[in-house]
Short mmCIF file of C-alpha atoms in Angstrom, two decimals:
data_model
loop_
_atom_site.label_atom_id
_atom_site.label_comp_id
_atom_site.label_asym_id
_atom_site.label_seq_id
_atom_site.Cartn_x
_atom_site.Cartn_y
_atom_site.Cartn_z
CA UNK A 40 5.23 58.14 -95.16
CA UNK A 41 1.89 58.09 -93.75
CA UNK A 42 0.02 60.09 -91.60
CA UNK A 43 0.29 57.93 -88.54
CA UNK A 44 3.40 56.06 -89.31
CA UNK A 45 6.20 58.97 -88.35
CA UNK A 46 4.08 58.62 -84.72
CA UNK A 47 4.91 55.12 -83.73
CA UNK A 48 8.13 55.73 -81.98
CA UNK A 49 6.75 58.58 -79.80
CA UNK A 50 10.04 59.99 -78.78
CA UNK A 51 9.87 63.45 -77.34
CA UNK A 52 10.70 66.59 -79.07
CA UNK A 53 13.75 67.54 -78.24
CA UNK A 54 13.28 71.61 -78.21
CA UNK A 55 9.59 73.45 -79.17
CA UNK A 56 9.58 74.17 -82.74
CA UNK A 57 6.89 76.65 -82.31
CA UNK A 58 6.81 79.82 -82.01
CA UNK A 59 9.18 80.72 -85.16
CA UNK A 60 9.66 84.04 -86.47
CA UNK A 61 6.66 85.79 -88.27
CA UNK A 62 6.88 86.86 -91.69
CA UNK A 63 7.61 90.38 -90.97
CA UNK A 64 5.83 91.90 -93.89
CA UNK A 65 1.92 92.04 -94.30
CA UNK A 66 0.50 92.39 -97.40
CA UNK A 67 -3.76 92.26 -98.92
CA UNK A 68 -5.97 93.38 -101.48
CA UNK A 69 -8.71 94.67 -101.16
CA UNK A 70 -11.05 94.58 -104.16
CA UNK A 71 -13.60 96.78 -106.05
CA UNK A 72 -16.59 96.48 -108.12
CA UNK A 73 -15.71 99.69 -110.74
CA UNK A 74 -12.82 101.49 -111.54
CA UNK A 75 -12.41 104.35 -109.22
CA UNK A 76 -12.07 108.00 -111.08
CA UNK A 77 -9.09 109.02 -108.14
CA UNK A 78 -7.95 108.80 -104.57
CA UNK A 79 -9.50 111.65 -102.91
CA UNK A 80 -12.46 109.79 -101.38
CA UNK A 81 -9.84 106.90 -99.84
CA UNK A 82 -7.98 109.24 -98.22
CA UNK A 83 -10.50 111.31 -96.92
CA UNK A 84 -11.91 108.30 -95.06
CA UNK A 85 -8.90 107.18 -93.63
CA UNK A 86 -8.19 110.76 -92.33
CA UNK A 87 -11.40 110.81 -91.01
CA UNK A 88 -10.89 107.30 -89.41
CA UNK A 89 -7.21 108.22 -88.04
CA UNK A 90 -6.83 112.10 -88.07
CA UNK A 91 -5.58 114.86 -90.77
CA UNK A 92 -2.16 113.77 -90.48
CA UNK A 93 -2.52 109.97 -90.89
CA UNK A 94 -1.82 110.37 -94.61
CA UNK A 95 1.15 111.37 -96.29
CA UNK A 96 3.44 111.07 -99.17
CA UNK A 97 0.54 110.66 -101.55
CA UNK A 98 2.20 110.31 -105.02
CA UNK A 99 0.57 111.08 -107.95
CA UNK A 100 3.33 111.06 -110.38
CA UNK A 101 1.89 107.68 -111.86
CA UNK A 102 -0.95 108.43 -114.18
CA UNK A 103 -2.49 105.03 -113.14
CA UNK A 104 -1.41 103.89 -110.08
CA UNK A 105 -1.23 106.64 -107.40
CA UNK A 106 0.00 105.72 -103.82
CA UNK A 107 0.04 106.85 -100.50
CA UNK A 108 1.02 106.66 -96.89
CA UNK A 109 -1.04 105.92 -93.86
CA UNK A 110 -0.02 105.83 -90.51
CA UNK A 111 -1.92 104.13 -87.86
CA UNK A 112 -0.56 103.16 -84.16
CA UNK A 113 2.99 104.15 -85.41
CA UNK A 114 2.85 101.65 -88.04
CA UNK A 115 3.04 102.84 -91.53
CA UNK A 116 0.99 101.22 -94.10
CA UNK A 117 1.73 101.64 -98.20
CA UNK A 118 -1.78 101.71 -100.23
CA UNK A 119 -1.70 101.89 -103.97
CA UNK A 120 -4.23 101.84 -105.99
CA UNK A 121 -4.73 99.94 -109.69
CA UNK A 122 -7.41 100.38 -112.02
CA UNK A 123 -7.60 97.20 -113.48
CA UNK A 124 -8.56 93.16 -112.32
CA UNK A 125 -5.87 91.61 -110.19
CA UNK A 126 -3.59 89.30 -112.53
CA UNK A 127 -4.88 85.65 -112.62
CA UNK A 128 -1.19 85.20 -112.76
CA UNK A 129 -0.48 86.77 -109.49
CA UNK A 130 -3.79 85.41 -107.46
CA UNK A 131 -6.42 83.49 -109.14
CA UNK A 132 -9.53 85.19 -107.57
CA UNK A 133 -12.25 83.07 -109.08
CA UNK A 134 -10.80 79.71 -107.90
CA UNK A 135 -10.25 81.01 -104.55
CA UNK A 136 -13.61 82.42 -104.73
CA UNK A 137 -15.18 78.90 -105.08
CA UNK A 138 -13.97 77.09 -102.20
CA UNK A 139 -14.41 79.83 -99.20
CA UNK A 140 -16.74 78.51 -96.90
CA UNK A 141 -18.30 81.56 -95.63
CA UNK A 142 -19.13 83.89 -98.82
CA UNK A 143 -22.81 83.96 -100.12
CA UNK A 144 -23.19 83.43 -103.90
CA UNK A 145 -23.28 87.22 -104.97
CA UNK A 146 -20.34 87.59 -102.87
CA UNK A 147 -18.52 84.56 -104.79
CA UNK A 148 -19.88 86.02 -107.80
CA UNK A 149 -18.78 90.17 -107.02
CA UNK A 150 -15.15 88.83 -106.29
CA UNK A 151 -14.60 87.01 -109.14
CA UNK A 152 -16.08 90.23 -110.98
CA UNK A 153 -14.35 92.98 -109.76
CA UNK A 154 -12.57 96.01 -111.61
CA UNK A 155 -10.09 97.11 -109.66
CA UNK A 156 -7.61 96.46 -106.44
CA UNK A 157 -5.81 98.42 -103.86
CA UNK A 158 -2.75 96.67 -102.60
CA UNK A 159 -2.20 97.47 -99.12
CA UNK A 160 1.13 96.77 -97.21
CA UNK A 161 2.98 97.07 -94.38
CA UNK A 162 6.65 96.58 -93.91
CA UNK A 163 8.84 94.93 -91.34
CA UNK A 164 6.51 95.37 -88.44
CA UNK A 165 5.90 91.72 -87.72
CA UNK A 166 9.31 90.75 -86.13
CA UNK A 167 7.75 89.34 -83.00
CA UNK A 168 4.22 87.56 -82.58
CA UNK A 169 3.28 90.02 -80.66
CA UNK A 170 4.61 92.93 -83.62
CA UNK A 171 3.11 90.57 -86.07
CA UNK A 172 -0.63 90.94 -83.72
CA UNK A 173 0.59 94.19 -83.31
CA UNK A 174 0.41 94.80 -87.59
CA UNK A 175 -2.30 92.66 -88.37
CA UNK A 176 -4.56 94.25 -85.99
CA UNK A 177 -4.29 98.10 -86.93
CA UNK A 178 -4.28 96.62 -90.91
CA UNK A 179 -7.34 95.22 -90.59
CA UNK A 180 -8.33 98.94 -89.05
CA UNK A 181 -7.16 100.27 -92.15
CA UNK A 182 -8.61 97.72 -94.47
CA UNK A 183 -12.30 98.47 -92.58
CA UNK A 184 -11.72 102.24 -93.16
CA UNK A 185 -11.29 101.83 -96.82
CA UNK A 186 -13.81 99.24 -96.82
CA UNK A 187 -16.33 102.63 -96.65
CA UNK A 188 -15.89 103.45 -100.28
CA UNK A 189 -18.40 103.02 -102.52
CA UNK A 190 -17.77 99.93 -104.72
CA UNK A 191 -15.47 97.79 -101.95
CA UNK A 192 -16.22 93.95 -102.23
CA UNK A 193 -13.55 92.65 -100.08
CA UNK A 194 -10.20 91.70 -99.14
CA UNK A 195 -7.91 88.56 -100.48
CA UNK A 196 -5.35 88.03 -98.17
CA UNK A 197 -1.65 87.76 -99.49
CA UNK A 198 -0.06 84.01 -98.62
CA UNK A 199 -3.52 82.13 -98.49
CA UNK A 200 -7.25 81.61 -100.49
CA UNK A 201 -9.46 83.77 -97.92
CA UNK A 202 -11.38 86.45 -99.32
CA UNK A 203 -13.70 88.16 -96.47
CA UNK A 204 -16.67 90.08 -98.15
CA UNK A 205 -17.19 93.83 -96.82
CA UNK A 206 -20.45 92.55 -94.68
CA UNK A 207 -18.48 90.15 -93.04
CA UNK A 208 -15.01 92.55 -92.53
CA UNK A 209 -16.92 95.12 -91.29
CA UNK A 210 -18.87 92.46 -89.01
CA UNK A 211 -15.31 91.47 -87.41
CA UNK A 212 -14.10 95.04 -87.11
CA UNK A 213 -17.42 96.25 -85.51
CA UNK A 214 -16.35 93.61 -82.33
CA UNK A 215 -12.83 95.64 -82.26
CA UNK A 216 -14.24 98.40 -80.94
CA UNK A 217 -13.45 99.12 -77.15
CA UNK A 218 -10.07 96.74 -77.35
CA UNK A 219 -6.46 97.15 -78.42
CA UNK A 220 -3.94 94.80 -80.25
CA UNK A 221 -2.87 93.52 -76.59
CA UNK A 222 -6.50 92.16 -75.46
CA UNK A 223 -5.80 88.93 -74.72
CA UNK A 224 -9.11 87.18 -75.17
CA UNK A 225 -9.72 88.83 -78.27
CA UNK A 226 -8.14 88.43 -82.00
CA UNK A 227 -10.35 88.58 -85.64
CA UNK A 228 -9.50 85.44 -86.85
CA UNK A 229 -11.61 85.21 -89.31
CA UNK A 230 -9.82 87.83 -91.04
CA UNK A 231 -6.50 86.62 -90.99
CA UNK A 232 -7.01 82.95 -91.19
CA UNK A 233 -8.60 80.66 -93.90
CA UNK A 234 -10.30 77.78 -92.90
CA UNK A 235 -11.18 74.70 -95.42
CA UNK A 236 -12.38 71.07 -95.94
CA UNK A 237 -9.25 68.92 -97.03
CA UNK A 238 -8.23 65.42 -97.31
CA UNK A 239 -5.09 63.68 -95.58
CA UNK A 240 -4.39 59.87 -96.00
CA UNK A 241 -7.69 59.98 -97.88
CA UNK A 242 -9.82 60.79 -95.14
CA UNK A 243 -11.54 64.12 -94.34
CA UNK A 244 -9.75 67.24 -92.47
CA UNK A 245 -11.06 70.88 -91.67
CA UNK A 246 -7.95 72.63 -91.64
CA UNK A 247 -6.69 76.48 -91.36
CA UNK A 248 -3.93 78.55 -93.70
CA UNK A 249 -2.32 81.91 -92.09
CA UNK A 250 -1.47 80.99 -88.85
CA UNK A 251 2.34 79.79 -90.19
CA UNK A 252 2.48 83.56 -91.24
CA UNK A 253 2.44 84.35 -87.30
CA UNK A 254 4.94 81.78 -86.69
CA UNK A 255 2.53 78.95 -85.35
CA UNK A 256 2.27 75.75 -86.50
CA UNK A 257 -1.39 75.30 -88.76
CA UNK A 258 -4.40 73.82 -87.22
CA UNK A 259 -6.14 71.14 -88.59
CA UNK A 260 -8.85 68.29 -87.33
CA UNK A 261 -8.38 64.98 -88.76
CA UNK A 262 -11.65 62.96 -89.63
CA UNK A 263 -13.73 65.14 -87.89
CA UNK A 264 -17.32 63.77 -85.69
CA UNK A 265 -18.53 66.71 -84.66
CA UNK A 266 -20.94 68.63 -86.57
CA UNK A 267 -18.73 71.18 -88.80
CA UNK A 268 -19.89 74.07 -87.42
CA UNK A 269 -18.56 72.51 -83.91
CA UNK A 270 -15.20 72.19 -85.65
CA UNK A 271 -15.17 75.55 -87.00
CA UNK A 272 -16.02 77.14 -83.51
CA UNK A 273 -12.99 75.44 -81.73
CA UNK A 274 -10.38 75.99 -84.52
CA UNK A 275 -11.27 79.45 -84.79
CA UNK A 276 -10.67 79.60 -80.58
CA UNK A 277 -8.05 77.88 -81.20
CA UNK A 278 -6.09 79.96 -83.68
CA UNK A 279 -7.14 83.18 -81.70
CA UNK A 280 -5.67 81.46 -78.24
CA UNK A 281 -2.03 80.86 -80.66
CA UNK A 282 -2.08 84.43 -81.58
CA UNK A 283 -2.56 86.49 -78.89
CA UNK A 284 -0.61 83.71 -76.96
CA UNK A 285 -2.71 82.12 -74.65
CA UNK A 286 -1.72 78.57 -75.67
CA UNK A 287 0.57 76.79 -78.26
CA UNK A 288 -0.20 73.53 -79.21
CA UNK A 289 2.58 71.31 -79.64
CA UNK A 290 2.82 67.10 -80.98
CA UNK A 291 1.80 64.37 -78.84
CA UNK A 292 -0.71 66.86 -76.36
CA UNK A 293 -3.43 65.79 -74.85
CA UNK A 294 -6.47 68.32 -75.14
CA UNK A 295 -9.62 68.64 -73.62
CA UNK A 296 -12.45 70.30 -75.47
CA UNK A 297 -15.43 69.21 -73.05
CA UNK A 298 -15.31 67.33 -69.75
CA UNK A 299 -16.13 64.20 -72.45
CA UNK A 300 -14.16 65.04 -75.18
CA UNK A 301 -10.42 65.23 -75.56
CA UNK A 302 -8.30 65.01 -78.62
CA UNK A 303 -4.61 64.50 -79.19
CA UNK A 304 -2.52 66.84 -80.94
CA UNK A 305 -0.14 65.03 -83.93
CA UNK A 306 2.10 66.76 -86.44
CA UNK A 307 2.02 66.44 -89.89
CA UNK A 308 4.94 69.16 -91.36
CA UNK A 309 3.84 72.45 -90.19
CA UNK A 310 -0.21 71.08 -89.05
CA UNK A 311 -0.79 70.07 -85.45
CA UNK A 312 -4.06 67.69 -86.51
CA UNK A 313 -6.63 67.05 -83.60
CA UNK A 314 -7.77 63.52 -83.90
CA UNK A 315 -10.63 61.67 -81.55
CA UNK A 316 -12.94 64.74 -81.62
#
């Protein structure tokens, strides 16, 4: 079935689909350019970022792959670090490497060359959209603290392709300052979500991946006319206005993006695609 053809009959949804339940567990890597010689300098950062007590349980008792606690807004968060390149097997980092939209070449090129990973986790916290803004937010905290250590080239985010380099993580975090998980107006997107060129019924899309992880239906444009970077600007507004629950788009709506331009909202599976802007 096509694109359009599950429209014709435009029969109202019965109940809102959207929001569902997040995935309650949040899970990254964040990747390095050498093979660290221990764990000391991680968790002095993150001590210095969240106070002498934020770390606990460290746990050595691995010769290669020592692990700790960190707690940050009451959330605990499991780091563990491995000295070795992240199995292709478990998340090809080259390929997804080659189609993110917003790394430079060296930064393509120092992902898909890296040493070493930390996995960082947190479990059970994202019940709720809001526990789910709740998690992400402080993570990406944590993720910026550890971000400090010499060698960091980034973070892959578990359940899509985005890798964020450290400029550009540390770029998003730097706006964080000043506001809390609850700010309204504010969420880093860009860390969270991965936005891409696809195709659907042959023709063009800019779409996003992550925002299903929340709960919330993806976000997509379908054969695009305004200049990409346009596109870009109002999915990533967009996404941010889902997550901290400002608006929820939903099939058949009608939505204005300038006094000239409005699109309507149609569903394809889990994607809401805009199409007329």
């Amino acid at each position: 079935m096509g694109l359009f053809d599950r429209f014709k009959k435009k029969a109202p949804e019965s109940a809102p689909e959207w929001p569902k339940p997040p995935m309650e567990d949040t899970m990254a890597l964040l990747l390095m350019d050498r093979v660290l010689e221990g764990i000391d300098p991680a968790i002095a950062l993150l001590r210095n970022a969240f106070g002498e007590r934020s770390v606990s349980d460290i746990d050595r008792s691995h010769p290669r792959v020592p692990a700790f606690i960190v707690t940050v807004d009451g959330l605990e968060f499991w780091c563990s670090y491995l000295p070795m390149p992240v199995p292709k097997e478990d998340r090809d980092i080259p390929a997804a490497a080659k189609y993110n939209l917003f790394l430079k070449p060296e930064e393509q090129e120092a992902f898909c060359n890296h040493k070493s990973f930390w996995v960082i986790a947190q479990k059970g916290g994202g019940k709720t959209l809001d526990g789910k803004r709740r998690a992400c937010w402080n993570f990406s905290l944590v993720c910026a603290a550890l971000m400090e250590l010499e060698g960091a080239v980034g973070v892959s985010v578990t359940n899509t392709a985005l890798l964020v380099s450290k400029e550009n993580y540390l770029s998003h975090c730097a706006r964080m300052e000043g506001m809390t998980w609850e700010d309204p107006d504010y969420f880093p997107v860009p860390l969270w979500i991965w936005f891409y060129p696809g195709l659907q019924e042959e023709s063009p899309t800019v779409q996003t991946q992550g925002l299903t992880a929340f709960g919330l239906p993806e976000l997509g444009f379908f054969k695009p006319e305004l200049p990409i970077q346009d596109t870009l600007n109002y999915l990533f507004t967009m996404s941010s206005w889902q997550i901290t629950g400002k608006q929820l788009y939903r099939n058949m709506a009608l939505i204005p993006l300038t006094e000239e331009i409005e699109v309507i909202g149609k569903r394809d599976g889990d994607t809401i695609f805009f199409i007329g802007g």
